[in-house]
Coordinates of N, CA and C in Angstrom, one line a residue:
X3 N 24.5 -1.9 -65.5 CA 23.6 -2.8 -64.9 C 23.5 -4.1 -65.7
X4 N 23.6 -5.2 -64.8 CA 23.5 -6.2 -65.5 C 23.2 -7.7 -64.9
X5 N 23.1 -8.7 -65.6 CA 23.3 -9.8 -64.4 C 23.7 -11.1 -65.2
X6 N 24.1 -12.1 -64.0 CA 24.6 -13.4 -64.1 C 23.3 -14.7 -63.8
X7 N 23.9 -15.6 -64.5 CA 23.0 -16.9 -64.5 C 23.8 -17.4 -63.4
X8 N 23.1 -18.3 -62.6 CA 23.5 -18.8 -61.1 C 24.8 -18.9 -60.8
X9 N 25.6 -18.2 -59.9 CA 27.4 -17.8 -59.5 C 27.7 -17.8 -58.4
X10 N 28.6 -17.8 -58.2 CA 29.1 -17.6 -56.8 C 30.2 -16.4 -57.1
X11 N 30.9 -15.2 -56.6 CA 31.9 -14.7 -56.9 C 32.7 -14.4 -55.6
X12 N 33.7 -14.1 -55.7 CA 34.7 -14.3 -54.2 C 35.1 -13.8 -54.4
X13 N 36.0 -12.4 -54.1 CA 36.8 -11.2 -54.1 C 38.1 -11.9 -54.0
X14 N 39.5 -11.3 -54.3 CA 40.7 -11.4 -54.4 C 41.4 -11.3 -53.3
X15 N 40.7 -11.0 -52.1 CA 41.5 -12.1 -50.8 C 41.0 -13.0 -50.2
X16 N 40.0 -13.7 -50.8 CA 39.1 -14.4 -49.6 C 40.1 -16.2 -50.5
X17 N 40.2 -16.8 -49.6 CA 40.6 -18.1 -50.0 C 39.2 -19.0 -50.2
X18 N 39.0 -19.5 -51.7 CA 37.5 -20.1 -51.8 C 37.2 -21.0 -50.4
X19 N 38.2 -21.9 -50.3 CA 38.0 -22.8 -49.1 C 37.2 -22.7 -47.9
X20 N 37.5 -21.4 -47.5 CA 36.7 -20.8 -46.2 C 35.4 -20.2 -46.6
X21 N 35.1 -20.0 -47.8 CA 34.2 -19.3 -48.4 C 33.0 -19.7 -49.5
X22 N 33.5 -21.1 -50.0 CA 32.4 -21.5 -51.0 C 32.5 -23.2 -50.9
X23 N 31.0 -23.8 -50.5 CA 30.9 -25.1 -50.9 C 30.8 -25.6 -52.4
X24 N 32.0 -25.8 -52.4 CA 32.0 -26.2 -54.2 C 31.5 -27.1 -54.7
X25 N 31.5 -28.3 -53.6 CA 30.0 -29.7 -54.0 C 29.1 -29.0 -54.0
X26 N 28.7 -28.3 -53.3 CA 27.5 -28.1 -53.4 C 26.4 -27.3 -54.6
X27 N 27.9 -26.3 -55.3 CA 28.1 -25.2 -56.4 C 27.9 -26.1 -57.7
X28 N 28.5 -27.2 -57.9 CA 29.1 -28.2 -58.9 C 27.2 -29.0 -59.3
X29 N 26.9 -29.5 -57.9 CA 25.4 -30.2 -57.8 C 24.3 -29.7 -58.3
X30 N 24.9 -28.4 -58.6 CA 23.6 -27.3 -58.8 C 24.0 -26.0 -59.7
X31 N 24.6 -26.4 -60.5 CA 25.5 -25.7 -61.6 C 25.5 -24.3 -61.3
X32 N 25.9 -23.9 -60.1 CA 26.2 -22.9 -59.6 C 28.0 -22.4 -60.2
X33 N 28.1 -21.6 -61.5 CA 29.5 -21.2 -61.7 C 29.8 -20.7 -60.5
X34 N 31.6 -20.7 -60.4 CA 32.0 -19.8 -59.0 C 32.9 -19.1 -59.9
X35 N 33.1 -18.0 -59.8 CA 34.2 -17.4 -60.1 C 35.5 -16.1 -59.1
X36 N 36.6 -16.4 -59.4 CA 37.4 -15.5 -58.6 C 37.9 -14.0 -58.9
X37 N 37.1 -12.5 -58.6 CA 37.1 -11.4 -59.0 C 38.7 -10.7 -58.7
X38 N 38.9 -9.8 -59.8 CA 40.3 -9.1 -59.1 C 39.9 -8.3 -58.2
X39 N 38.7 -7.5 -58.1 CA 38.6 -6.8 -57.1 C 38.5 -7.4 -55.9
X40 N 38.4 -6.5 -54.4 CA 38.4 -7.1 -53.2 C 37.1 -7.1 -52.9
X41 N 36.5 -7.3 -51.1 CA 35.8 -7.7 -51.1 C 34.6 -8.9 -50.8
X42 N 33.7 -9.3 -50.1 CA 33.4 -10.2 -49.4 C 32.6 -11.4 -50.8
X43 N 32.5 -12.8 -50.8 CA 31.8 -13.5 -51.5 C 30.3 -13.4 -51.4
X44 N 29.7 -13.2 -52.6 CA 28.6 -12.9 -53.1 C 27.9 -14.4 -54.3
X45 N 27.0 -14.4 -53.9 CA 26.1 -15.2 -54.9 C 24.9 -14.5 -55.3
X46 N 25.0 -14.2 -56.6 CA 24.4 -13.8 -57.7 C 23.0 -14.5 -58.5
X47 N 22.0 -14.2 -59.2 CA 21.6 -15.0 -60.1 C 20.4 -14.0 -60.6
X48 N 19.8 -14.7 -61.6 CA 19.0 -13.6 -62.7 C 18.5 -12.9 -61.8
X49 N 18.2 -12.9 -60.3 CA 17.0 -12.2 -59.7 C 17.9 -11.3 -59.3
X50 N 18.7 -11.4 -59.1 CA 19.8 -9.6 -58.6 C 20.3 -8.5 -59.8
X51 N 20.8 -7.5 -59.5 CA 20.8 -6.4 -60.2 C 22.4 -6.3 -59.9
X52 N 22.9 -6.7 -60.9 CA 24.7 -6.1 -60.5 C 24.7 -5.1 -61.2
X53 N 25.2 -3.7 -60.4 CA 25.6 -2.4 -60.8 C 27.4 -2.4 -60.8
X54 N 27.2 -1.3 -62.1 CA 28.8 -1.5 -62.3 C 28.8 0.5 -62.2
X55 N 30.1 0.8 -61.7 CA 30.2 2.3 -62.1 C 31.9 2.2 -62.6
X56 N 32.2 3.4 -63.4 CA 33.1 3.3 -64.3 C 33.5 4.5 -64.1
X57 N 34.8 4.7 -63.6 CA 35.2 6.1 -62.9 C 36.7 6.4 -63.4
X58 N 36.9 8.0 -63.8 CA 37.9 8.4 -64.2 C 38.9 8.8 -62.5
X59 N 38.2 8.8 -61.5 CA 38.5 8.6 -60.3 C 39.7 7.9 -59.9
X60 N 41.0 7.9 -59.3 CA 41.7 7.8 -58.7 C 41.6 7.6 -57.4
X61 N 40.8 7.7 -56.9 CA 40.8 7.6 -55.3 C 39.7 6.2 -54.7
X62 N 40.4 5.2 -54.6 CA 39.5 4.3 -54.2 C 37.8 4.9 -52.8
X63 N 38.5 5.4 -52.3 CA 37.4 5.8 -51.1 C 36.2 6.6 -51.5
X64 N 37.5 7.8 -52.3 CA 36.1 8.4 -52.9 C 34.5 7.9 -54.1
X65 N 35.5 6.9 -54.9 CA 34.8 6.3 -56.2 C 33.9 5.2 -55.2
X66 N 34.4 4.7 -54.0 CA 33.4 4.1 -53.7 C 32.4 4.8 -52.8
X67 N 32.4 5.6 -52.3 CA 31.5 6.5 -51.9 C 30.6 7.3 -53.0
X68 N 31.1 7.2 -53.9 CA 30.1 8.3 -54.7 C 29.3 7.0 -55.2
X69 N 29.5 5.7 -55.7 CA 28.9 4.8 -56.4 C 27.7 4.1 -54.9
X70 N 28.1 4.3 -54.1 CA 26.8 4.1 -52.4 C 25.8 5.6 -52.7
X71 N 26.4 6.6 -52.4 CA 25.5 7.7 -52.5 C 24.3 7.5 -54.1
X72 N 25.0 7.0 -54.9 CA 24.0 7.3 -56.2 C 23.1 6.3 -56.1
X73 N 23.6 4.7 -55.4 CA 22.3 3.6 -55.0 C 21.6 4.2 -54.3
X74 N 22.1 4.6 -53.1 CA 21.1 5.3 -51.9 C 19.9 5.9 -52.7
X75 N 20.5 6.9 -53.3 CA 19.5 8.0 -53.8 C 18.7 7.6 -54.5
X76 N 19.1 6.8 -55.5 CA 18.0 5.5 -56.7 C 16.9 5.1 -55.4
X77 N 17.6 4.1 -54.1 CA 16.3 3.6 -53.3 C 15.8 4.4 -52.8
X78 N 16.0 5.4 -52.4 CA 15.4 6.6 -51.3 C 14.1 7.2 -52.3
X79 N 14.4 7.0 -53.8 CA 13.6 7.8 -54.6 C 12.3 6.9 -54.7
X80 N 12.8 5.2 -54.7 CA 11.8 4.5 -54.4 C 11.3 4.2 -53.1
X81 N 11.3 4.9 -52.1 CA 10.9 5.2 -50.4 C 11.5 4.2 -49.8
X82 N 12.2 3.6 -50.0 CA 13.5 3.0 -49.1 C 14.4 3.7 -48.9
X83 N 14.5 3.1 -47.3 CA 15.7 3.9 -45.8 C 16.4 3.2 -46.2
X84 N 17.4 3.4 -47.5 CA 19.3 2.6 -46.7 C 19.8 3.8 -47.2
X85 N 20.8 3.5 -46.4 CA 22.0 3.7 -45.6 C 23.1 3.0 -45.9
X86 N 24.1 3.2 -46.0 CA 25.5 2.8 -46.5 C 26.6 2.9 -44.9
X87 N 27.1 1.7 -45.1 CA 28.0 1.3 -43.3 C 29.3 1.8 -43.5
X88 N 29.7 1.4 -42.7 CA 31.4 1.6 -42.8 C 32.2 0.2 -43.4
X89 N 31.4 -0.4 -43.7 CA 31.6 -1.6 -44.9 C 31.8 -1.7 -46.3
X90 N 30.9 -0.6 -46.7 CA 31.0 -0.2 -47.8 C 29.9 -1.2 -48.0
X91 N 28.8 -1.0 -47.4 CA 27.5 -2.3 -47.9 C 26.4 -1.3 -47.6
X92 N 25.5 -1.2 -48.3 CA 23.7 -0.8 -48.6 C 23.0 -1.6 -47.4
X93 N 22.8 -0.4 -46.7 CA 21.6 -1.4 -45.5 C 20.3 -1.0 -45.5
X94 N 19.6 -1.6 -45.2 CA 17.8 -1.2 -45.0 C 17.8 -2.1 -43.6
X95 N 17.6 -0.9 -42.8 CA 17.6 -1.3 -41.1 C 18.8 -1.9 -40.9
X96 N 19.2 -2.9 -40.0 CA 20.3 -3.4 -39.9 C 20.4 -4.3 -41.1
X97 N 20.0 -5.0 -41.9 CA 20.1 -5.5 -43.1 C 20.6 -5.4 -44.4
X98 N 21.9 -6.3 -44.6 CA 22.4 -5.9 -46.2 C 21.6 -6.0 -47.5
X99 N 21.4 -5.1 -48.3 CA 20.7 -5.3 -49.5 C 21.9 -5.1 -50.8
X100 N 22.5 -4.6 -50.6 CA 24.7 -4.8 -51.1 C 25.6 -4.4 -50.8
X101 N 26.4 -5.7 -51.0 CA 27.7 -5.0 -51.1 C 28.5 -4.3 -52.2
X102 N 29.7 -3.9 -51.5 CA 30.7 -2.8 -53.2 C 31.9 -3.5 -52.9
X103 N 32.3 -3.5 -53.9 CA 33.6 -3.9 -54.1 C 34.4 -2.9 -55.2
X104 N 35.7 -2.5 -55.1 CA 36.4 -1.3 -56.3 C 37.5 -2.3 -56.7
X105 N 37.9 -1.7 -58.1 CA 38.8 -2.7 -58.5 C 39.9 -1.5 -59.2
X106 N 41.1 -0.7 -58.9 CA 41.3 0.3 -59.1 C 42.7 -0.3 -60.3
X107 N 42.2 0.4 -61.1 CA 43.4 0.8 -62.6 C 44.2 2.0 -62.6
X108 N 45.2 2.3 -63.6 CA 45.3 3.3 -63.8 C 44.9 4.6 -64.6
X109 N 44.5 5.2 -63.4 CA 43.7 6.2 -63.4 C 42.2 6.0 -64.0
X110 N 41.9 5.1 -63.4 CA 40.3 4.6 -63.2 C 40.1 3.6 -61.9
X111 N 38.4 4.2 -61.9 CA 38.3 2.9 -60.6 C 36.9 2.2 -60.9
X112 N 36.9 0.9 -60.2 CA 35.7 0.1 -61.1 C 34.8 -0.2 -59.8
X113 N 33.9 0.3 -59.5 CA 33.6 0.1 -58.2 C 32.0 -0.5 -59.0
X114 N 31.8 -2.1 -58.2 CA 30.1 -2.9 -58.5 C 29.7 -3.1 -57.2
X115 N 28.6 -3.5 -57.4 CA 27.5 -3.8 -56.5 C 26.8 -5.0 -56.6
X116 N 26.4 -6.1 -55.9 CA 24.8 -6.7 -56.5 C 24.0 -6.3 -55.4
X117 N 22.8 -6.2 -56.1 CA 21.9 -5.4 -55.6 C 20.9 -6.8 -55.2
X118 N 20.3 -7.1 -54.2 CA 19.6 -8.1 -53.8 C 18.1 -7.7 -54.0
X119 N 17.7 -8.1 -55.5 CA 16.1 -8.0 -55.1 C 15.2 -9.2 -55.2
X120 N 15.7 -10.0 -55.2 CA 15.6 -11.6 -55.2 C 16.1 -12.3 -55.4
X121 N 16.1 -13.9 -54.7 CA 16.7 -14.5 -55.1 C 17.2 -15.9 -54.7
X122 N 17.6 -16.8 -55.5 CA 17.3 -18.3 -54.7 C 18.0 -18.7 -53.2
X123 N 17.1 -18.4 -52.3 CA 18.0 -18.3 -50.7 C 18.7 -19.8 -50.7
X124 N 17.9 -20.8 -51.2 CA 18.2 -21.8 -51.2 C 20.2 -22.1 -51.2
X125 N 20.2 -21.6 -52.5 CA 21.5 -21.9 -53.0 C 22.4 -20.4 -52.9
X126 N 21.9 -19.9 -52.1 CA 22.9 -18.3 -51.3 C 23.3 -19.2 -49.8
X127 N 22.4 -19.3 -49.0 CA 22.6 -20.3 -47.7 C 23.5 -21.3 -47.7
X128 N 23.7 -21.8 -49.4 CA 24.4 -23.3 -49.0 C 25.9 -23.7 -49.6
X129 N 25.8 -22.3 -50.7 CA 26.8 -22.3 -51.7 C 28.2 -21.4 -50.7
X130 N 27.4 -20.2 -49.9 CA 28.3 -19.5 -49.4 C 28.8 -20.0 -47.7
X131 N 29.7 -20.1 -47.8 CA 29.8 -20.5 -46.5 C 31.1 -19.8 -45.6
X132 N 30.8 -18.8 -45.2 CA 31.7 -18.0 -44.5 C 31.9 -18.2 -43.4
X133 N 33.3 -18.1 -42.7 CA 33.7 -18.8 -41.3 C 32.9 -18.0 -40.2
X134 N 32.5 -19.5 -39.4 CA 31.6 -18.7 -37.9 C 32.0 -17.5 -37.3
X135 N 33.3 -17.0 -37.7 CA 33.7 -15.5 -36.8 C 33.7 -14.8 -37.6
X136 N 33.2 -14.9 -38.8 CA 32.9 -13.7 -39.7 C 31.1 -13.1 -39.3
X137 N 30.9 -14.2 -39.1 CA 29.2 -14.6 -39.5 C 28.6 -13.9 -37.3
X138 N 29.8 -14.3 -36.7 CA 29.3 -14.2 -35.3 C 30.0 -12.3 -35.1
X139 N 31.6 -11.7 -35.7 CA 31.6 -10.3 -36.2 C 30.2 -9.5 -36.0
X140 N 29.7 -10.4 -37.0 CA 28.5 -9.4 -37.9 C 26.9 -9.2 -36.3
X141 N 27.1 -10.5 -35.9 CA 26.2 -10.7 -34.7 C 25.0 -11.4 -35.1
X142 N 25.4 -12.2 -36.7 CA 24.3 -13.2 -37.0 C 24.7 -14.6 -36.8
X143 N 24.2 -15.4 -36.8 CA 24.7 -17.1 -36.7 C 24.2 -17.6 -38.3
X144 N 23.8 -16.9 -39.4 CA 24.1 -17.4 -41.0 C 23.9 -15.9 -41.8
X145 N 24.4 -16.2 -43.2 CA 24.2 -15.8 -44.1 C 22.4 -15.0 -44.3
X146 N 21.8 -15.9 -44.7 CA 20.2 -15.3 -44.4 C 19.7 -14.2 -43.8
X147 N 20.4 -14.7 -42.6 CA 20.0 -13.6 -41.4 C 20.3 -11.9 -41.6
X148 N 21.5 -11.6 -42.1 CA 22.2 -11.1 -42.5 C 21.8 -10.2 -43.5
X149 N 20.6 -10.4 -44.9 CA 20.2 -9.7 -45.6 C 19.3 -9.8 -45.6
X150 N 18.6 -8.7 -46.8 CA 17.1 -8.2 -46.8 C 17.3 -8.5 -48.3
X151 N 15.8 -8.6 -49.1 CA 15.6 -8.6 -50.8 C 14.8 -7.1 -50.5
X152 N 15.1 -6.6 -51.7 CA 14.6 -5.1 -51.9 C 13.1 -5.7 -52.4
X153 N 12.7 -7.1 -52.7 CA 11.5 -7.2 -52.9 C 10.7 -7.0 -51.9
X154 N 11.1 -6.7 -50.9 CA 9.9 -7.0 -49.7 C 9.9 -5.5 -49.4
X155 N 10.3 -4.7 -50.1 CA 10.4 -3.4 -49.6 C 9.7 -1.8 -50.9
X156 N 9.3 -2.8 -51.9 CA 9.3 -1.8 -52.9 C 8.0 -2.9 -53.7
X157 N 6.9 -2.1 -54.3 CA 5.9 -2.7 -55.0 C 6.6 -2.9 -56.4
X158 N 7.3 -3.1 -56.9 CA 7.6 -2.8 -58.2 C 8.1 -4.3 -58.8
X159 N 8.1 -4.9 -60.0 CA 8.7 -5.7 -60.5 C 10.4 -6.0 -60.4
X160 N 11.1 -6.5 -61.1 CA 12.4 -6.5 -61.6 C 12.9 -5.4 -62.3
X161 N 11.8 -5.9 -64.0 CA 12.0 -4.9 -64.9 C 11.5 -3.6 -64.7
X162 N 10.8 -3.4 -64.0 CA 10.2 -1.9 -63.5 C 11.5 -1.2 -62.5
X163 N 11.8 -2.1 -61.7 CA 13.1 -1.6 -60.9 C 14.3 -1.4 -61.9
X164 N 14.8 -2.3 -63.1 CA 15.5 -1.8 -63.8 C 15.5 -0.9 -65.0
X165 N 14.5 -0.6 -65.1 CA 13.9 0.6 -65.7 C 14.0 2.1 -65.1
X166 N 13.5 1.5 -63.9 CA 13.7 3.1 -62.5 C 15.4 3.5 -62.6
X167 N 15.9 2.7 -62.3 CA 17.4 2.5 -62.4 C 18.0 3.3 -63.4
X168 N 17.8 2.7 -64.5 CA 18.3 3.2 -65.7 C 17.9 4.7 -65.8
X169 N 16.5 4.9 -66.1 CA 16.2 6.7 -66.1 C 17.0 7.5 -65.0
X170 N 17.3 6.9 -64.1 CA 17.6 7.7 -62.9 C 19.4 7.9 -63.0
X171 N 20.1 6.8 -63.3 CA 21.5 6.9 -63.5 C 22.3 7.0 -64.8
X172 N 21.3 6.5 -65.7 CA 21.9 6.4 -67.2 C 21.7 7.7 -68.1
X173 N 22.3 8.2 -68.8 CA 22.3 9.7 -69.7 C 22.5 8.9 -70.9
X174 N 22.6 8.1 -71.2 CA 22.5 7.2 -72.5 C 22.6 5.8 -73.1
X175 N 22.9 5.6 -74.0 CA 23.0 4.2 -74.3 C 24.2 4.1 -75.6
X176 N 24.7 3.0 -75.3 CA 26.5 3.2 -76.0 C 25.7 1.1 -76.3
X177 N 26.1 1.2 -77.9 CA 25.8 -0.3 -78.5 C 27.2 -0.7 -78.9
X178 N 27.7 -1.8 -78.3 CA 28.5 -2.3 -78.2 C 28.8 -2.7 -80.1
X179 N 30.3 -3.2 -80.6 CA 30.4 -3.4 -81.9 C 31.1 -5.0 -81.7
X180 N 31.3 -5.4 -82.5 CA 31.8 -6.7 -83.1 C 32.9 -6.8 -82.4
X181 N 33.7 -5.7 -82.4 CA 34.9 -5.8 -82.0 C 34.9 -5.3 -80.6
X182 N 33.9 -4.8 -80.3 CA 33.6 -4.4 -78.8 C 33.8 -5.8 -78.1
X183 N 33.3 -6.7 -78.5 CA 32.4 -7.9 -78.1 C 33.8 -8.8 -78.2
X184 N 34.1 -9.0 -79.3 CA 35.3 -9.6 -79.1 C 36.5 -9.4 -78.2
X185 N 36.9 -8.0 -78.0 CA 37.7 -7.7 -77.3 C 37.3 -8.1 -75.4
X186 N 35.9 -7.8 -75.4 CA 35.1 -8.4 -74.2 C 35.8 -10.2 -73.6
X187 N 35.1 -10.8 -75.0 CA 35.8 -12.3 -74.7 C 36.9 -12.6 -74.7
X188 N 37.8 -12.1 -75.1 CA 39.4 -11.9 -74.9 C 39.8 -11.9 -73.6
X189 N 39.3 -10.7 -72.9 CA 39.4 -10.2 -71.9 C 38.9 -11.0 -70.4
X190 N 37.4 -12.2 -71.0 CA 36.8 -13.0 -70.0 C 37.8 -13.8 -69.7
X191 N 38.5 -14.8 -71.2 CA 39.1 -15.6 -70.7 C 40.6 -15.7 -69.8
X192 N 40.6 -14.5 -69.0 CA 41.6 -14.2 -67.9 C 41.6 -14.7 -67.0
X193 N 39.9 -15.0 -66.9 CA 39.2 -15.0 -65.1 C 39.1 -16.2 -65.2
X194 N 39.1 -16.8 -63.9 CA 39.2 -17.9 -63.2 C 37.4 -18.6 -63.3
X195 N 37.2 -19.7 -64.1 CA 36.0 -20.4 -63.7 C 36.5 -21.9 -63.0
X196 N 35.9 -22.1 -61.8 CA 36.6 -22.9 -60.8 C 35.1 -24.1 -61.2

């Protein structure tokens, strides 16, 4: 579990062009970044919950189905109805609250989430900008329309939701070392900041 300071991120086939106003990202120091996994463009920021699962899994389908079933269960425990589509996206009613995206290695699979429980609609509505036949697909005419924030659905804070979270999915805590950390930034400077 974890999160980003204001982003935009774009899965590995989407071409940013069709998918992110970059004036508008640049004006409002919204980083963009381009993910290896696949996947639809997502905008991020302190008020979301990115979930990561880390799987000895081989099977794309399955590692993403089991990483939907364990969100489900986390919200169901907090009396939220979702349901997981044939998208591979978290809904409450017809509404997205996330998407997944897997990013498969060998013999591992990296399947994340962001989890929408708030968050600046402002700069989600203006930063993302997906082509009208993606957006008309879906049977909405914008982005907005399209999702729910788990805040309107759950009494709880942030930190209380990531608290719930953690007891519920976590069996422990692993403290990163020096060289943990370094090999981390090694590894950042692969990715693409646009």
């Amino acid at each position: 579990m974890w999160q980003v300071k204001p982003s935009v991120i774009f899965g590995r086939n989407q071409f940013i062009g069709n998918e992110v106003d970059l004036d508008y990202c640049r004006q409002h120091g919204i980083e963009v970044f381009h993910r290896k996994s696949g996947g639809g463009c997502v905008y991020a920021d302190q008020d979301n919950l990115m979930l990561s699962l880390i799987t000895r899994e081989e099977n794309v389908k399955f590692a993403l189905n089991q990483f939907m079933n364990l969100v489900i269960l986390v919200l169901r425990k907090l009396g939220v109805e979702a349901v997981g589509s044939s998208h591979n996206d978290i809904m409450i009613g017809d509404k997205k609250v996330s998407g997944t995206a897997c990013y498969k290695l060998d013999g591992h699979c990296i399947v994340h989430g962001t989890l929408l429980y708030d968050t600046n609609m402002e700069h989600m509505t203006h930063a993302i900008t997906p082509p009208q036949e993606k957006l008309q697909k879906n049977g909405v005419q914008s982005v907005r329309q399209r999702i729910c924030l788990l805040k309107d659905y759950i009494p709880y804070s942030l930190e209380e939701l990531r608290s719930f979270i953690r007891s519920q999915l976590c069996e422990g805590e692993l403290m990163l070392t020096d060289a943990d950390i370094q090999g981390i930034e090694e590894l950042e400077q692969k990715y693409e900041i646009l």
